[in-house]
XYZ file of C-alpha atoms in Angstrom:
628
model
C 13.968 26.096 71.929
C 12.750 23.134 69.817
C 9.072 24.835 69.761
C 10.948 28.277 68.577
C 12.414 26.733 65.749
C 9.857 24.763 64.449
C 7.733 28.119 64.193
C 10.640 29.730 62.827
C 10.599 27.133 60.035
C 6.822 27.464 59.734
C 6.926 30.814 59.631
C 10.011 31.028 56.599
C 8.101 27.969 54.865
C 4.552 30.477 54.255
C 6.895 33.894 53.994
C 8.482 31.870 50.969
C 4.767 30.409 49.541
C 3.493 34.186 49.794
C 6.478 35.528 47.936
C 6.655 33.127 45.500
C 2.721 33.465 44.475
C 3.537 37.228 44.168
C 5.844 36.916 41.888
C 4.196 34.708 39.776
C 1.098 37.471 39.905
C 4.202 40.206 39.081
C 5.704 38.427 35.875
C 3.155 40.197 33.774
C 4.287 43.507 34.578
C 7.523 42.827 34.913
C 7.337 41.214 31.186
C 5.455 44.514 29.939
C 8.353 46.811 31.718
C 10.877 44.876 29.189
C 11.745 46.766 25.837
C 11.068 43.388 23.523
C 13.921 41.734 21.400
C 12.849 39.052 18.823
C 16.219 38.091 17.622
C 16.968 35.251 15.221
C 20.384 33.181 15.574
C 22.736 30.705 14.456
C 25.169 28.231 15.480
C 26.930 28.450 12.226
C 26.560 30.807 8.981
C 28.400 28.670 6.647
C 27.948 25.140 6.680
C 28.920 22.497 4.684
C 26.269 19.811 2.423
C 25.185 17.036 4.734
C 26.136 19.147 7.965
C 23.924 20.231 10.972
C 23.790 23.322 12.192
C 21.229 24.809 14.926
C 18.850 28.120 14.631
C 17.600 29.508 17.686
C 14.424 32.404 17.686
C 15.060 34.040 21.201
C 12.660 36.522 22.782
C 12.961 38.982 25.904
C 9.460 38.672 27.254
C 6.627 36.219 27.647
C 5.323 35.747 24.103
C 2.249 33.804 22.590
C 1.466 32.659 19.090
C 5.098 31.694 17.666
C 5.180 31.254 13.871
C 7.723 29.674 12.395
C 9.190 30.434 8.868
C 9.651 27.819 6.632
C 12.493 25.927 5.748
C 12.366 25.135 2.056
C 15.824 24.905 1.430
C 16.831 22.626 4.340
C 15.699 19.292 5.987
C 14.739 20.292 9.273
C 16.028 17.097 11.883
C 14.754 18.758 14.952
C 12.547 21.286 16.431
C 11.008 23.163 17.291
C 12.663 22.966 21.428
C 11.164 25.290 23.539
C 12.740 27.085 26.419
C 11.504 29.375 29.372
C 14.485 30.881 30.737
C 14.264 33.514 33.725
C 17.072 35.093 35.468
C 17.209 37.429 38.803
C 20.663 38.577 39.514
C 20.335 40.919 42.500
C 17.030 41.798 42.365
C 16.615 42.247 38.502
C 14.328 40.282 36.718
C 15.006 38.905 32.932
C 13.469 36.349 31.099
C 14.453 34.588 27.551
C 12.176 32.485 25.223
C 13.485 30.879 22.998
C 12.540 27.810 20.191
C 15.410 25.558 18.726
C 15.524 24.256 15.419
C 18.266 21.891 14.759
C 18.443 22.196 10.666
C 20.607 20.042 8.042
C 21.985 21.625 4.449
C 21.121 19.899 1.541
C 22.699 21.676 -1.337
C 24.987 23.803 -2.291
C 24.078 27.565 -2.382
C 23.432 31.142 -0.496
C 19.753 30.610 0.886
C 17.895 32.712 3.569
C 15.458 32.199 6.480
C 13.010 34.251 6.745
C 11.343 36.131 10.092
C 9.797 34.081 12.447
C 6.908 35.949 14.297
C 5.428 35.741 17.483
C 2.780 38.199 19.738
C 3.950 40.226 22.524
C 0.941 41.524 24.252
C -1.097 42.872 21.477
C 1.806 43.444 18.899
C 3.135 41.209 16.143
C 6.832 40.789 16.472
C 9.344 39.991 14.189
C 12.636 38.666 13.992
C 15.795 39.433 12.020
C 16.423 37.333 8.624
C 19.557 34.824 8.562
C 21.851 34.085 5.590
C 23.429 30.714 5.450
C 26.022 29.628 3.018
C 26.059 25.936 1.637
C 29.115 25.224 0.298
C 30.643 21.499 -0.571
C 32.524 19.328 1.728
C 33.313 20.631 5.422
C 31.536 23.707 6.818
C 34.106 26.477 8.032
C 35.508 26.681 11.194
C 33.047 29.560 12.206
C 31.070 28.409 15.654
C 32.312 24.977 15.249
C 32.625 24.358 18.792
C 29.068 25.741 19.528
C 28.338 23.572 16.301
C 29.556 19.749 17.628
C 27.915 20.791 21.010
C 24.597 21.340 19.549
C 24.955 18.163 16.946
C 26.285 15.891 20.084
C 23.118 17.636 22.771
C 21.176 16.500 19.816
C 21.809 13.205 19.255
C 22.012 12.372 22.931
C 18.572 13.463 22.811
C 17.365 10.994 19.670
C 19.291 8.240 21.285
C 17.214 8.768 24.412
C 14.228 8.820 22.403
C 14.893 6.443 20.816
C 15.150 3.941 23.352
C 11.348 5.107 24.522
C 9.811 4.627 21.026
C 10.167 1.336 19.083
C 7.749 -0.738 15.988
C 7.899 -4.536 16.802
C 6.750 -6.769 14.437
C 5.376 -10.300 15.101
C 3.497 -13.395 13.477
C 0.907 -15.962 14.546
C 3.190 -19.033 13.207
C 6.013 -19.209 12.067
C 6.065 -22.406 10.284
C 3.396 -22.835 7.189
C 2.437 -25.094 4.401
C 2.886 -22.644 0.908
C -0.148 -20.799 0.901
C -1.367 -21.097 4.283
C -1.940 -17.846 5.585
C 0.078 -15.795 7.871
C -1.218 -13.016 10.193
C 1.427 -10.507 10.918
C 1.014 -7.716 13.180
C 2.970 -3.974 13.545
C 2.573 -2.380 16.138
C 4.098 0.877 17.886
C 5.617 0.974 21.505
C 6.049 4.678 22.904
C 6.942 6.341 26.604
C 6.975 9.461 24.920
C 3.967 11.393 23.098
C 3.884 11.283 19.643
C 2.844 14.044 17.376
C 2.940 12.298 14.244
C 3.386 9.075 12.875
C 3.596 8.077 9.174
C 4.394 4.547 6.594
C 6.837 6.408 4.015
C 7.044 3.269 2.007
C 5.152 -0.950 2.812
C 7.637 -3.231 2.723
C 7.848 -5.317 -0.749
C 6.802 -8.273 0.861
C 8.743 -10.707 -1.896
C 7.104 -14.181 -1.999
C 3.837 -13.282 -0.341
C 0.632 -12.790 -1.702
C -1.053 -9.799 1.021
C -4.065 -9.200 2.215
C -5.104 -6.045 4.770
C -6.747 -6.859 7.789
C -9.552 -3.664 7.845
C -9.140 -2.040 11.452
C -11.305 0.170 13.099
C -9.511 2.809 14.106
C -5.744 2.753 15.896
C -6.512 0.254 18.986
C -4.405 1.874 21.998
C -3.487 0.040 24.969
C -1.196 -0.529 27.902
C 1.353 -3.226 28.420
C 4.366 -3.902 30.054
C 7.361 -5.107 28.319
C 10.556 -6.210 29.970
C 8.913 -4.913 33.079
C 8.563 -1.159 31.620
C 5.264 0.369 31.081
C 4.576 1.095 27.386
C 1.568 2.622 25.630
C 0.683 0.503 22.205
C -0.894 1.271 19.024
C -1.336 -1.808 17.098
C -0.939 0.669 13.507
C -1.213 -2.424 11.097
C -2.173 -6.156 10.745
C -2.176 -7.846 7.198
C -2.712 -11.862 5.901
C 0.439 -12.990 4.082
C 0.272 -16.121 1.341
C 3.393 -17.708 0.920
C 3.613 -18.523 -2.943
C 6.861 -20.890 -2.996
C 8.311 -23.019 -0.265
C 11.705 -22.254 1.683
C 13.313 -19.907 4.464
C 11.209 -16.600 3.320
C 12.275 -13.077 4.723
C 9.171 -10.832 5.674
C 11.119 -7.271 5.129
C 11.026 -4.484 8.194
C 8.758 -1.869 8.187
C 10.153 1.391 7.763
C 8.306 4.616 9.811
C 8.878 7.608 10.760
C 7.494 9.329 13.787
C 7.722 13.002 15.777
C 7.875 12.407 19.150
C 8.050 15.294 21.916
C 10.773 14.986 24.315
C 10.709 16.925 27.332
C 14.385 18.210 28.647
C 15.449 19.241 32.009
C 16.812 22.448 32.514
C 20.960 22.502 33.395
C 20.921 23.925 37.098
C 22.521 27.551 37.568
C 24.939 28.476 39.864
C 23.794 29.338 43.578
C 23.417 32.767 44.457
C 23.174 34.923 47.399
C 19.836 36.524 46.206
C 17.045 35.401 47.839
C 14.615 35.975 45.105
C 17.069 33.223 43.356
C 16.191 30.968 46.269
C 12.352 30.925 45.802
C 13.531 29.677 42.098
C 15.638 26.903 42.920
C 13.009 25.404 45.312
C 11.428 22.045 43.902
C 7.978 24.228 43.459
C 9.795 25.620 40.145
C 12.022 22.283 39.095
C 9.301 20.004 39.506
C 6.437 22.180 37.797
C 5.827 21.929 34.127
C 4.661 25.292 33.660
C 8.362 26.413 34.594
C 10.314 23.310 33.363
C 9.071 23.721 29.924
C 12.277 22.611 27.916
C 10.594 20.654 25.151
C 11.826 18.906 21.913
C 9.676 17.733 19.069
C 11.943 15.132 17.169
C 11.505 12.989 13.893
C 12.690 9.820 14.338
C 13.394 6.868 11.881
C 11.902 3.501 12.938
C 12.418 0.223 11.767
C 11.315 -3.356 12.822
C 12.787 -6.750 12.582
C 12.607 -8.824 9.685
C 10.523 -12.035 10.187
C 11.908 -15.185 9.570
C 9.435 -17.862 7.938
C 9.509 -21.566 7.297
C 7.320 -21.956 4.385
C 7.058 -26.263 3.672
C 6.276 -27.714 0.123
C 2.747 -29.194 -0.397
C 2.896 -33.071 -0.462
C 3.707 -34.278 -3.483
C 0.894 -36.277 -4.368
C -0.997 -33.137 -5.852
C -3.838 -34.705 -8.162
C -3.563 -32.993 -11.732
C -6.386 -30.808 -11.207
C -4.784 -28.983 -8.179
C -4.483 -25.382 -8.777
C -2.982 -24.324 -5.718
C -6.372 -24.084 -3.093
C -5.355 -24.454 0.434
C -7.667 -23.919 3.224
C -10.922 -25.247 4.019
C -13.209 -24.828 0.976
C -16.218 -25.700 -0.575
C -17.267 -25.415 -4.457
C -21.034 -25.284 -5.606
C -22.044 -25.159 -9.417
C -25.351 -24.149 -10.762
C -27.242 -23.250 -14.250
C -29.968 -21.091 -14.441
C -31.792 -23.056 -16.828
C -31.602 -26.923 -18.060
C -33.788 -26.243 -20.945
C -33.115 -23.446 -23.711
C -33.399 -23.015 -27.175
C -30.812 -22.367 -29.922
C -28.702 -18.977 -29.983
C -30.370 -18.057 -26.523
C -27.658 -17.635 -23.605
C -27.136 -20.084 -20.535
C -25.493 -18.561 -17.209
C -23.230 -20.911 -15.120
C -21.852 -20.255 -11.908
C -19.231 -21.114 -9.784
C -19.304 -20.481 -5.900
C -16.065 -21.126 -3.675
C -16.724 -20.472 -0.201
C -14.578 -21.051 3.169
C -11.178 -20.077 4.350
C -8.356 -20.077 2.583
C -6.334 -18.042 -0.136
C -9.573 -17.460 -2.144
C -8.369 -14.305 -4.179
C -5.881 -16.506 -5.607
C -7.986 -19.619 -6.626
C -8.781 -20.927 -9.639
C -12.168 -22.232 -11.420
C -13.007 -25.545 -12.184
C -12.410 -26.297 -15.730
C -15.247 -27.137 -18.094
C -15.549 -29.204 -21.503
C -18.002 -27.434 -24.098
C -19.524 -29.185 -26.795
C -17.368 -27.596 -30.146
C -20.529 -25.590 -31.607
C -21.189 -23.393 -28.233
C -20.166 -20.078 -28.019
C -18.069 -19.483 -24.561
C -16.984 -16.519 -23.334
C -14.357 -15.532 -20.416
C -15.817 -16.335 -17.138
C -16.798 -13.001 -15.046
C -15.399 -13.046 -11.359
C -16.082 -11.703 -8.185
C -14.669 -11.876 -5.043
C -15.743 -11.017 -1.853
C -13.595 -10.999 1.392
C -13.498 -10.741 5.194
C -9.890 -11.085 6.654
C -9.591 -10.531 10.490
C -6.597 -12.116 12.820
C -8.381 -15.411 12.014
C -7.053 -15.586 8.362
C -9.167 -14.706 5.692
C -12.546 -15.841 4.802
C -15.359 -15.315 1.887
C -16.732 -16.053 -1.650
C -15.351 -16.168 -5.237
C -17.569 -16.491 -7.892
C -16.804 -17.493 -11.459
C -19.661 -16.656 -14.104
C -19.930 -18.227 -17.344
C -22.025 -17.053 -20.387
C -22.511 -20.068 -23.227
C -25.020 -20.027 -26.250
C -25.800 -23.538 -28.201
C -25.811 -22.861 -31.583
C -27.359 -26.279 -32.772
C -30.812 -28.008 -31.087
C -29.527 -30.996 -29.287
C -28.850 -32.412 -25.935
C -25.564 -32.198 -24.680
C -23.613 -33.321 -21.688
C -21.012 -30.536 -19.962
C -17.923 -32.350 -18.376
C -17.047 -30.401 -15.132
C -13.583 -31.298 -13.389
C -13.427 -32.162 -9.803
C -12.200 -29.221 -7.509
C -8.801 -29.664 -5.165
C -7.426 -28.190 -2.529
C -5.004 -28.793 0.443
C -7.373 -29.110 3.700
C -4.940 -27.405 6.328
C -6.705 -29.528 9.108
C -6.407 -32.973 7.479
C -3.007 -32.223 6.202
C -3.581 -33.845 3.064
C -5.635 -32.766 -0.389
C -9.314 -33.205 -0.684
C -11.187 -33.272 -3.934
C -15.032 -32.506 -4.361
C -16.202 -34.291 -7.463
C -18.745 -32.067 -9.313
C -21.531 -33.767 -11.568
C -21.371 -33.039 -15.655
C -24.297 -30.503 -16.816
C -26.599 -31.626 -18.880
C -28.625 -28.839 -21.166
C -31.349 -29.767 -24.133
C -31.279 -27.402 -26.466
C -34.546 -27.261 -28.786
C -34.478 -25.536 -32.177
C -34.739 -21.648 -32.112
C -35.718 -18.996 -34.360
C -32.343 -18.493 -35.334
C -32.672 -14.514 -35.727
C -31.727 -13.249 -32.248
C -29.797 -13.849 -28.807
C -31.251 -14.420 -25.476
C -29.243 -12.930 -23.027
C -29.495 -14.311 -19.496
C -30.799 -11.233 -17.247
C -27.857 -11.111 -15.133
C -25.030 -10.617 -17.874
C -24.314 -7.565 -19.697
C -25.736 -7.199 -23.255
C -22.815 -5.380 -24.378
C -20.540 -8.791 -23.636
C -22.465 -10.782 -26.326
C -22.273 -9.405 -29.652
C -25.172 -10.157 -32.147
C -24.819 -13.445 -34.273
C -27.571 -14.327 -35.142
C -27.644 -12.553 -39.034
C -25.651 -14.856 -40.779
C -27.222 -14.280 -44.494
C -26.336 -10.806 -45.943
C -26.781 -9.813 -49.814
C -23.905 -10.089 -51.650
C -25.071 -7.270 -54.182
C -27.586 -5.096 -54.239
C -27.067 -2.844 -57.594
C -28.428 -4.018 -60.748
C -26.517 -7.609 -62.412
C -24.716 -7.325 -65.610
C -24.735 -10.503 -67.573
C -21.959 -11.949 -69.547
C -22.511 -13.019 -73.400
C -19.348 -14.515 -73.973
C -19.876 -17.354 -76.081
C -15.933 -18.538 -74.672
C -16.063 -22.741 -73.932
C -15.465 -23.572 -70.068
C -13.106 -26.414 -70.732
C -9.508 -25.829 -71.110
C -9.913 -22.181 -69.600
C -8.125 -20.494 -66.476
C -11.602 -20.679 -64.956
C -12.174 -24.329 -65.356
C -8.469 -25.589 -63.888
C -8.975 -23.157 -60.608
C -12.483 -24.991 -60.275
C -10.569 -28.176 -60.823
C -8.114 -27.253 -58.264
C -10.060 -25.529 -55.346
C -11.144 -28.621 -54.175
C -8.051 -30.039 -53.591
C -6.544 -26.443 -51.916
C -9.936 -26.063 -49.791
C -9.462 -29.802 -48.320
C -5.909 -29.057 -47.367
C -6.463 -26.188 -46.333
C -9.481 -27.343 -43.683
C -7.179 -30.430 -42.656
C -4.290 -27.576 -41.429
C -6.842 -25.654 -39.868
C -8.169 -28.970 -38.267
C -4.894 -29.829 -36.879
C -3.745 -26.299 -35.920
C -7.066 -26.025 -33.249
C -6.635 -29.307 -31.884
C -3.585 -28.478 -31.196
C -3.888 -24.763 -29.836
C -7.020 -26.794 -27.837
C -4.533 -29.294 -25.943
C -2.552 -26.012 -24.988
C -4.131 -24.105 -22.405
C -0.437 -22.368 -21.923
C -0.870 -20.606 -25.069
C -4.535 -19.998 -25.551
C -4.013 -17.790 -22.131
C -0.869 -15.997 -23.235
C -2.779 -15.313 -26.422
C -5.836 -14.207 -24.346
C -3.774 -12.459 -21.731
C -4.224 -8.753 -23.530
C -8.255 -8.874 -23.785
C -8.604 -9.992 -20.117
C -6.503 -7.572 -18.967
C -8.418 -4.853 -21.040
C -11.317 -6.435 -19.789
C -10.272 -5.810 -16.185
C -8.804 -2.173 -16.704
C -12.504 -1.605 -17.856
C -14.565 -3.020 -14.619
C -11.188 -0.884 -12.604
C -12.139 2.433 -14.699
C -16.389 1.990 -13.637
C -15.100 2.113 -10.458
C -12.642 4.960 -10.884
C -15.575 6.434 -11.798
C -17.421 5.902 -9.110
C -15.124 6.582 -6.509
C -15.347 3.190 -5.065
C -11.595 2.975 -4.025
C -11.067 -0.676 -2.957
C -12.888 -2.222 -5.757
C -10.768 0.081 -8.072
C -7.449 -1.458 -6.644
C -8.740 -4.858 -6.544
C -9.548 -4.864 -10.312
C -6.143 -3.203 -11.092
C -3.993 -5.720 -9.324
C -5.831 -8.251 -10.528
C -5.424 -6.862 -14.104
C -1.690 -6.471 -14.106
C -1.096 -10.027 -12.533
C -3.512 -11.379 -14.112
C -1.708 -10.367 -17.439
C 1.721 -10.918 -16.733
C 0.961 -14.775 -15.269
C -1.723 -15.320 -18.648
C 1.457 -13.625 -21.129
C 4.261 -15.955 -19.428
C 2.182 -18.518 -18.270
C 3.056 -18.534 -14.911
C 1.338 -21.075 -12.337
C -0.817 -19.067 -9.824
C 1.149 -20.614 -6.749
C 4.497 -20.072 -8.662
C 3.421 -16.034 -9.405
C 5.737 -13.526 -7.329
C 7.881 -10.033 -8.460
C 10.877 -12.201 -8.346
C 9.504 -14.735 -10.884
C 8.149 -12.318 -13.286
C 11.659 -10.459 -13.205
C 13.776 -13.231 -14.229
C 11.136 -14.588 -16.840
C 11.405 -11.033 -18.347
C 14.850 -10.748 -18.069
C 15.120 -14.461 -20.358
C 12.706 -13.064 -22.870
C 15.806 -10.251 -23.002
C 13.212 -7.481 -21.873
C 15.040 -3.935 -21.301
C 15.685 -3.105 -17.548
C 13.748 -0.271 -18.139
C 10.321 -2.106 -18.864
C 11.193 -4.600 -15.792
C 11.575 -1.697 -13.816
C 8.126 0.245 -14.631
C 6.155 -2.541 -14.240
C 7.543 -3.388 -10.681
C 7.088 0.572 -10.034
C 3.507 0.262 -11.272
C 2.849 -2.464 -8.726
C 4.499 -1.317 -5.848
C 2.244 2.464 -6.504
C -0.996 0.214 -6.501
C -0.049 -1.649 -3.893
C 1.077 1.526 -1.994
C -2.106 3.236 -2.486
C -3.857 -0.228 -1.175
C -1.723 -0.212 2.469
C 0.154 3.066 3.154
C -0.656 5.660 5.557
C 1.045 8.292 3.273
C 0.937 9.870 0.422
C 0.584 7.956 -2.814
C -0.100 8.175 -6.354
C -3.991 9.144 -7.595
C -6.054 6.774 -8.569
C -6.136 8.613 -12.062
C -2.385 8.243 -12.491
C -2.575 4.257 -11.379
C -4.734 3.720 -14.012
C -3.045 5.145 -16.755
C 0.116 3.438 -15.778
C -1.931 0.544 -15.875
C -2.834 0.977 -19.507
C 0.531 1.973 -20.043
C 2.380 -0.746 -18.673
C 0.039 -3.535 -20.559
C 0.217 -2.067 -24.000
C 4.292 -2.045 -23.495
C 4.397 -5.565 -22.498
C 1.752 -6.954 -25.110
C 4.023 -5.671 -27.870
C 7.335 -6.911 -27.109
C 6.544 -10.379 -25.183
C 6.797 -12.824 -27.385
């Protein structure tokens, strides 16, 4: 008996495989036999602003190609969810597909969704169009069972989600000396697929100075957290520089992802059919191609802030600190010892090591009174990597000697804070010395590697006076005792006065660097915005960016004369705000760093490059007239 019934079981076990493998070859035909409905649904028709509601697209046969219509006038939360429903109640076949959307109104109105389509064999099918009514406050009572069923299915399903998709954020240290550099890392931790994945706006980062670590590519690994398997893209890495000491906040980063959530089907009643036992078996339940309930969701995500211990630098600074930290070195060169009179000499600066080198400061030099200086040209170039940052600034400066001579250049000693000694080291940098020999007095020199159009020509010094034909004066009127002979008497006097206030007034605008910057602050920022437009021009987007941070900081710490290890959003608001600047000005010029710095960092979509750059201009000519 025992035999008997295990061949009986056999024999019902491959009758059952058979049967169901012919129906699966059947469901063509059967699907073809069907008179096709493409109907379009909704769980409410009037709904209030701010409300949920769900619209289904539901079709009567197996169907290929589904085109959604678009939802201009809503915020779409959800969808779409697609389900494969087939039903055999005794012995007749029907099947339902059907994609979810799960929609929210945004304002008030009458709006309508259009067809969705989808293919039926060879045909192009259509569905009806819906009419939804927005109005204010709560949506009518219309469906609102079905309604709260939908919104609560849904945000069971987000909550699930949820829990399976997450951004952690983390950092190498979290104690550092103010302007020791901070790696931190974001990365994204899914169990769940994700379609999309977007940065709709960087965090402000207030009290940092940032840096991008350049990544090739999205770096995707497995790990196990908490003992659950995760799959993890590390999405972003930057270098933070703390620019003032205290308990500093890094803010979360903000995302938004679309991840695809696959959802069991609810199990039907048992019946007595026996073609509605072949479906129940676990060949159906477990198989993807028949448990096809899926969700495509949009999910806000948001990571931690970051506490940081930033400590003050000793106090012991030496006066020609400038706010170096790292491990640096400084080099100076001249191109030439020996020149002649009105021909140009090139100095350079070179800065080299680790450190926060986009934020360091040259060396100050001495000039004898009769040379012509000029702004120094810089350039920096950068390699940052989860080791910190590393690389090169260069300062360039163009002098001419007007005068044969020989003349010493005094050169102060560089500083910075050595993170590995834990204390400041200073590099003492010899004087120049340059012998001038007489020139030819009638032209300029220009060293080879400096731009001829940032020297002007002044060498011409003598120019006639008049060049049309002299009329003499007969006048037979005595000198003495005429309006002519007292001003003669009198210039003198006014001339020497007048060279001992001008004396007096450049020694003293020479003692103040402070306001010999703010004054400069406008042509070195239009000097920047020009270098930032070549390379607008030239596409080179990085360089472009560079130039136009550096432009707008760079004016706003010259025009206020902030310290560069003082400079942060948060100092240059509240010095505005003293110099009673309107909210509105504060406001724009935050806005125009946070687009550049946006269009440095984000994933998304930010402002052109075009549109930057005028705000740029913009911004700086606003500020330059009412900063006083």
């Amino acid at each position: 008996m025992e035999i008997k019934l295990n061949n009986k079981v056999w024999i019902w076990s491959k009758m059952k495989t058979i049967s169901i493998f012919c129906f699966i070859l059947m469901l063509p035909f059967i699907a073809l036999g069907q008179n096709e409905k493409f109907t379009a649904s909704t769980s409410a028709s009037s709904v209030g602003t701010g409300e949920q509601f769900q619209v289904t697209f539901s079709l009567n046969a197996s169907g290929r190609s589904f085109k959604t219509p678009t939802f201009t006038d809503f915020s779409v939360l959800m969808g779409p969810s697609q389900s494969n429903q087939m039903q055999i109640i005794n012995g007749a076949v029907s099947q339902t597909l059907s994609f979810t959307y799960v929609l929210q109104a945004t304002k008030e109105g009458s709006y309508k969704i259009g067809p969705a389509e989808i293919m039926v064999g060879a045909n192009k099918v259509e569905s009806n169009i819906l009419t939804i009514v927005v109005t204010k406050g709560q949506p009518q009572t219309q469906n609102k069972s079905q309604g709260n069923q939908s919104g609560q299915g849904s945000e069971k399903i987000m909550e699930g989600a949820g829990k399976n998709i997450f951004v952690k954020a983390s950092v190498d240290k979290n104690t550092v000396y103010q302007g020791e550099g901070i790696v931190v890392s974001y990365k994204l931790y899914t169990k769940v697929p994700v379609l999309d994945f977007a940065i709709p706006k960087l965090p402000s980062f207030s009290g940092f100075w940032n840096q991008e670590i350049d990544r090739q590519g999205q770096q995707e690994q497995n790990t196990v957290l908490d003992g659950v398997n995760y799959k993890v893209i590390d999405f972003k890495k930057m270098v933070l520089f703390p620019q003032r000491s205290g308990n500093l906040s890094i803010d979360p980063m903000e995302c938004q992802a679309i991840a695809r959530v696959t959802v069991k089907k609810q199990q039907q009643g048992q019946s007595n059919d026996p073609f509605s036992q072949f479906f129940n078996d676990p060949f159906f339940n477990n198989n993807p191609f028949f448990n096809n309930n899926v969700q495509d969701i949009k999910i806000a995500l948001k990571s931690e802030a970051l506490k940081i211990n930033v400590k003050e630098l000793p106090p012991n600074a030496p006066k020609e600190f400038n706010g170096a930290v790292g491990k640096l070195n400084c080099e100076i060169s001249v191109d030439k010892s020996v020149t002649k009179a009105n021909e140009a000499v090139n100095i350079k600066v070179k800065i080299s090591g680790k450190g926060n080198i986009k934020l360091i400061e040259s060396p100050e030099f001495t000039f004898p009174p009769d040379f012509e200086t000029y702004d120094p040209k810089e350039n920096t170039t950068l390699n940052a990597s989860a080791a910190g940052v590393t690389g090169t600034k260069t300062f360039e400066y163009l002098i001419i000697p007007r005068n044969a001579g020989d003349y010493k250049i005094a050169v102060s000693p560089f500083v910075y804070f050595d993170l590995d000694r834990k204390q400041y080291t200073k590099i003492d940098l010899k004087d120049l010395t340059l012998k001038v020999t007489k020139g030819d007095g009638n032209s300029i020199t220009i060293a080879s590697d400096v731009q001829r159009s940032d020297v002007k020509q002044l060498g011409k010094d003598i120019h006639f006076i008049k060049t049309n034909d002299i009329e003499f004066d007969d006048s037979n009127k005595p000198l003495f005792g005429s309006i002519k002979f007292y001003s003669l008497m009198l210039f003198p006097a006014l001339a020497f006065f007048l060279l001992l206030f001008v004396r007096k007034k450049n020694k003293k605008d020479a003692g103040n660097s402070d306001l010999l910057k703010s004054q400069r602050a406008n042509k070195a920022a239009m000097k920047r915005l020009s270098a930032a437009k070549k390379y607008l021009t030239t596409n080179e987007k990085d360089k472009f960016l560079d130039e136009m941070f550096r432009a707008l900081w760079g004016f706003i710490a010259d025009k206020l004369v902030i310290p560069v290890a003082d400079l942060s959003k948060e100092k240059v608001v509240e010095l505005l705000t003293e110099k009673n600047i309107s909210n509105e000005l504060i406001n724009e010029f935050s806005e125009t760093i946070d687009s550049c710095e946006f269009a440095r960092f984000a994933g998304g979509i930010a402002d052109s490059n075009d549109i930057i750059y005028q705000k740029g201009i913009t911004i700086i000519s606003k500020l330059e007239s009412v900063i006083r």
